[in-house]
mmCIF file of C-alpha atoms in Angstrom:
data_model
loop_
_atom_site.group_PDB
_atom_site.id
_atom_site.type_symbol
_atom_site.label_atom_id
_atom_site.label_comp_id
_atom_site.label_asym_id
_atom_site.label_seq_id
_atom_site.Cartn_x
_atom_site.Cartn_y
_atom_site.Cartn_z
ATOM 1 C CA MET A 1 144.038 89.184 139.468
ATOM 2 C CA THR A 2 141.969 91.834 137.734
ATOM 3 C CA SER A 3 144.861 93.917 136.380
ATOM 4 C CA ASP A 4 146.564 91.002 134.610
ATOM 5 C CA ALA A 5 143.590 89.623 132.640
ATOM 6 C CA ASN A 6 142.963 86.922 135.287
ATOM 7 C CA VAL A 7 146.317 85.224 134.627
ATOM 8 C CA THR A 8 149.146 84.804 137.119
ATOM 9 C CA ARG A 9 151.713 82.216 138.189
ATOM 10 C CA MET A 10 152.193 80.264 141.387
ATOM 11 C CA ARG A 11 155.052 78.321 142.922
ATOM 12 C CA LEU A 12 153.789 74.896 143.963
ATOM 13 C CA ASP A 13 154.243 73.842 147.578
ATOM 14 C CA GLY A 14 154.043 70.110 146.769
ATOM 15 C CA ALA A 15 150.495 69.581 148.070
ATOM 16 C CA VAL A 16 148.558 67.579 145.458
ATOM 17 C CA GLN A 17 145.048 66.218 145.964
ATOM 18 C CA HIS A 18 143.321 63.718 143.684
ATOM 19 C CA ARG A 19 139.523 63.786 143.843
ATOM 20 C CA ALA A 20 137.109 62.053 141.476
ATOM 21 C CA GLY A 21 139.690 61.847 138.691
ATOM 22 C CA GLN A 22 140.732 65.483 139.027
ATOM 23 C CA GLN A 23 143.901 66.983 140.443
ATOM 24 C CA PHE A 24 144.151 70.016 142.718
ATOM 25 C CA LEU A 25 147.360 71.888 143.553
ATOM 26 C CA ALA A 26 148.363 74.378 146.218
ATOM 27 C CA GLY A 27 150.968 77.119 146.293
ATOM 28 C CA LYS A 28 151.737 80.816 146.486
ATOM 29 C CA GLY A 29 151.447 83.472 143.836
ATOM 30 C CA TYR A 30 154.372 85.755 143.059
ATOM 31 C CA ALA A 31 152.567 88.642 144.770
ATOM 32 C CA GLY A 32 152.278 86.534 147.936
ATOM 33 C CA GLU A 33 148.664 85.435 147.469
ATOM 34 C CA ALA A 34 147.760 81.942 148.689
ATOM 35 C CA PHE A 35 146.235 79.382 146.345
ATOM 36 C CA PRO A 36 145.065 76.472 148.542
ATOM 37 C CA ARG A 37 143.079 74.538 145.898
ATOM 38 C CA VAL A 38 143.585 75.109 142.161
ATOM 39 C CA HIS A 39 142.213 72.631 139.622
ATOM 40 C CA ARG A 40 145.043 71.416 137.346
ATOM 41 C CA VAL A 41 144.078 70.806 133.733
ATOM 42 C CA GLU A 42 145.531 67.568 132.318
ATOM 43 C CA PRO A 43 145.060 66.048 128.846
ATOM 44 C CA HIS A 44 143.437 62.656 128.315
ATOM 45 C CA GLY A 45 145.855 59.744 128.587
ATOM 46 C CA PHE A 46 148.526 61.612 130.540
ATOM 47 C CA THR A 47 148.930 62.447 134.197
ATOM 48 C CA SER A 48 151.766 63.565 136.402
ATOM 49 C CA HIS A 49 152.295 64.492 140.025
ATOM 50 C CA PRO A 50 154.075 67.867 140.160
ATOM 51 C CA VAL A 51 156.675 68.426 142.877
ATOM 52 C CA ALA A 52 157.357 71.368 145.167
ATOM 53 C CA GLY A 53 159.068 74.247 143.420
ATOM 54 C CA GLY A 54 157.152 73.748 140.200
ATOM 55 C CA ILE A 55 155.674 76.786 138.513
ATOM 56 C CA ALA A 56 152.117 76.755 137.174
ATOM 57 C CA THR A 57 150.191 79.353 135.206
ATOM 58 C CA VAL A 58 146.920 80.124 136.984
ATOM 59 C CA ILE A 59 143.878 81.330 135.086
ATOM 60 C CA GLY A 60 140.751 82.650 136.782
ATOM 61 C CA ALA A 61 137.522 81.860 134.954
ATOM 62 C CA ARG A 62 135.218 84.889 134.696
ATOM 63 C CA GLY A 63 137.432 86.702 137.209
ATOM 64 C CA ASN A 64 136.173 84.383 139.939
ATOM 65 C CA ARG A 65 138.852 83.309 142.432
ATOM 66 C CA ASP A 66 136.772 80.212 143.212
ATOM 67 C CA SER A 67 137.209 79.015 139.602
ATOM 68 C CA LEU A 68 140.984 78.829 139.182
ATOM 69 C CA TYR A 69 142.749 76.506 136.770
ATOM 70 C CA ALA A 70 146.438 75.581 136.732
ATOM 71 C CA LEU A 71 148.392 74.834 133.580
ATOM 72 C CA GLY A 72 151.845 73.247 133.685
ATOM 73 C CA GLY A 73 153.676 72.860 136.966
ATOM 74 C CA ALA A 74 157.214 71.875 135.937
ATOM 75 C CA ASN A 75 160.045 72.472 138.396
ATOM 76 C CA PRO A 76 162.678 74.437 136.405
ATOM 77 C CA GLY A 77 165.528 72.665 138.216
ATOM 78 C CA LEU A 78 164.355 69.249 137.006
ATOM 79 C CA VAL A 79 163.573 69.961 133.346
ATOM 80 C CA PRO A 80 166.094 68.131 131.118
ATOM 81 C CA VAL A 81 168.025 70.118 128.522
ATOM 82 C CA LEU A 82 167.090 68.898 125.040
ATOM 83 C CA PRO A 83 168.129 69.898 121.549
ATOM 84 C CA GLN A 84 165.619 71.632 119.303
ATOM 85 C CA GLY A 85 162.718 69.302 118.528
ATOM 86 C CA GLY A 86 163.536 66.913 121.413
ATOM 87 C CA THR A 87 160.834 65.434 123.642
ATOM 88 C CA ALA A 88 161.125 63.813 127.063
ATOM 89 C CA ILE A 89 159.107 62.239 129.846
ATOM 90 C CA TYR A 90 161.016 62.567 133.117
ATOM 91 C CA ASP A 91 160.601 62.430 136.871
ATOM 92 C CA HIS A 92 162.195 64.016 139.926
ATOM 93 C CA LEU A 93 164.744 61.176 140.301
ATOM 94 C CA GLY A 94 166.468 61.679 136.946
ATOM 95 C CA ASN A 95 164.686 58.842 135.136
ATOM 96 C CA ILE A 96 163.954 59.847 131.551
ATOM 97 C CA VAL A 97 162.487 58.604 128.298
ATOM 98 C CA SER A 98 163.629 60.897 125.516
ATOM 99 C CA LEU A 99 163.044 61.199 121.793
ATOM 100 C CA VAL A 100 165.910 63.149 120.299
ATOM 101 C CA MET A 101 166.652 63.222 116.593
ATOM 102 C CA THR A 102 166.508 59.558 115.451
ATOM 103 C CA GLU A 103 167.026 57.980 118.894
ATOM 104 C CA LEU A 104 164.648 56.799 121.621
ATOM 105 C CA ARG A 105 166.560 56.658 124.893
ATOM 106 C CA ILE A 106 165.368 55.253 128.218
ATOM 107 C CA VAL A 107 167.446 55.977 131.324
ATOM 108 C CA HIS A 108 166.426 54.517 134.667
ATOM 109 C CA ALA A 109 168.163 54.236 137.989
ATOM 110 C CA SER A 110 167.676 50.527 138.676
ATOM 111 C CA ARG A 111 165.512 48.520 136.268
ATOM 112 C CA ILE A 112 163.423 48.704 133.103
ATOM 113 C CA HIS A 113 160.457 46.335 133.119
ATOM 114 C CA LEU A 114 158.557 45.628 129.881
ATOM 115 C CA VAL A 115 155.301 43.718 130.294
ATOM 116 C CA ALA A 116 153.234 42.332 127.413
ATOM 117 C CA PRO A 117 151.973 38.950 126.229
ATOM 118 C CA GLU A 118 154.322 39.340 123.253
ATOM 119 C CA ILE A 119 157.361 41.596 122.821
ATOM 120 C CA ILE A 120 158.706 42.089 119.300
ATOM 121 C CA LEU A 121 162.189 43.479 118.691
ATOM 122 C CA GLU A 122 163.227 44.096 115.096
ATOM 123 C CA GLY A 123 166.729 44.984 113.979
ATOM 124 C CA GLU A 124 170.144 44.286 115.425
ATOM 125 C CA ILE A 125 170.284 43.980 119.204
ATOM 126 C CA LYS A 126 173.485 45.013 121.002
ATOM 127 C CA LEU A 127 173.880 43.495 124.477
ATOM 128 C CA GLY A 128 176.414 45.209 126.723
ATOM 129 C CA GLY A 129 176.814 48.435 124.770
ATOM 130 C CA PRO A 130 177.030 50.029 121.344
ATOM 131 C CA GLY A 131 180.342 48.291 120.577
ATOM 132 C CA ALA A 132 178.911 44.769 120.830
ATOM 133 C CA SER A 133 180.102 42.746 117.816
ATOM 134 C CA ARG A 134 180.322 39.073 118.868
ATOM 135 C CA PRO A 135 177.285 37.041 117.714
ATOM 136 C CA ALA A 136 175.194 35.530 120.497
ATOM 137 C CA SER A 137 174.260 32.744 118.086
ATOM 138 C CA ALA A 138 176.019 31.901 114.827
ATOM 139 C CA GLN A 139 174.548 30.178 111.804
ATOM 140 C CA GLY A 140 175.571 26.526 111.830
ATOM 141 C CA THR A 141 175.579 26.262 115.624
ATOM 142 C CA VAL A 142 173.969 22.961 116.657
ATOM 143 C CA ASP A 143 171.435 23.259 119.459
ATOM 144 C CA THR A 144 170.649 20.656 122.150
ATOM 145 C CA GLY A 145 168.047 19.048 119.881
ATOM 146 C CA GLY A 146 170.689 18.427 117.208
ATOM 147 C CA PHE A 147 169.354 21.093 114.861
ATOM 148 C CA ALA A 148 171.653 23.528 113.072
ATOM 149 C CA ASP A 149 170.934 27.238 113.554
ATOM 150 C CA VAL A 150 170.089 28.456 110.061
ATOM 151 C CA THR A 151 167.520 31.264 110.415
ATOM 152 C CA ASN A 152 167.452 31.887 114.169
ATOM 153 C CA PRO A 153 166.766 35.587 114.847
ATOM 154 C CA ALA A 154 169.479 35.404 117.520
ATOM 155 C CA THR A 155 171.974 35.736 114.664
ATOM 156 C CA LYS A 156 171.085 39.448 114.845
ATOM 157 C CA VAL A 157 172.003 39.614 118.554
ATOM 158 C CA TRP A 158 175.513 40.896 119.301
ATOM 159 C CA MET A 159 177.362 40.771 122.618
ATOM 160 C CA GLU A 160 180.452 42.436 124.069
#
């Protein structure tokens, strides 16, 4: 790695080790060199488990092959196509949380589970799809306690 300023790339083989809060990857360089244990740099508050076929940039500290650091590791075949300015968190199964323009979109294969002592939703809620227009609760509806629905937030919930 001396002729390229100690920077190269490697194709990940899928081997990922977690040791003492650090992540180490393995793979092959584009010149055929083997990288059995490269420390992957991750920012605070975020972690991911790269899959085989990912491509990482490898940097050698002080030209020492025992001090290699990997940046990135995305598999080009799994990266979602986004418009300019878009952001996404995704996995290898097609699940995605994306921020595009003025919309936050969550797509998951089977279930979305929100857990918190209190969940606050503000705004109109559309159950069943974007065309929902039938109120789930209408003002004046009398509940089982004999009270009329006057200010119930459910008047902002629409169903198909």
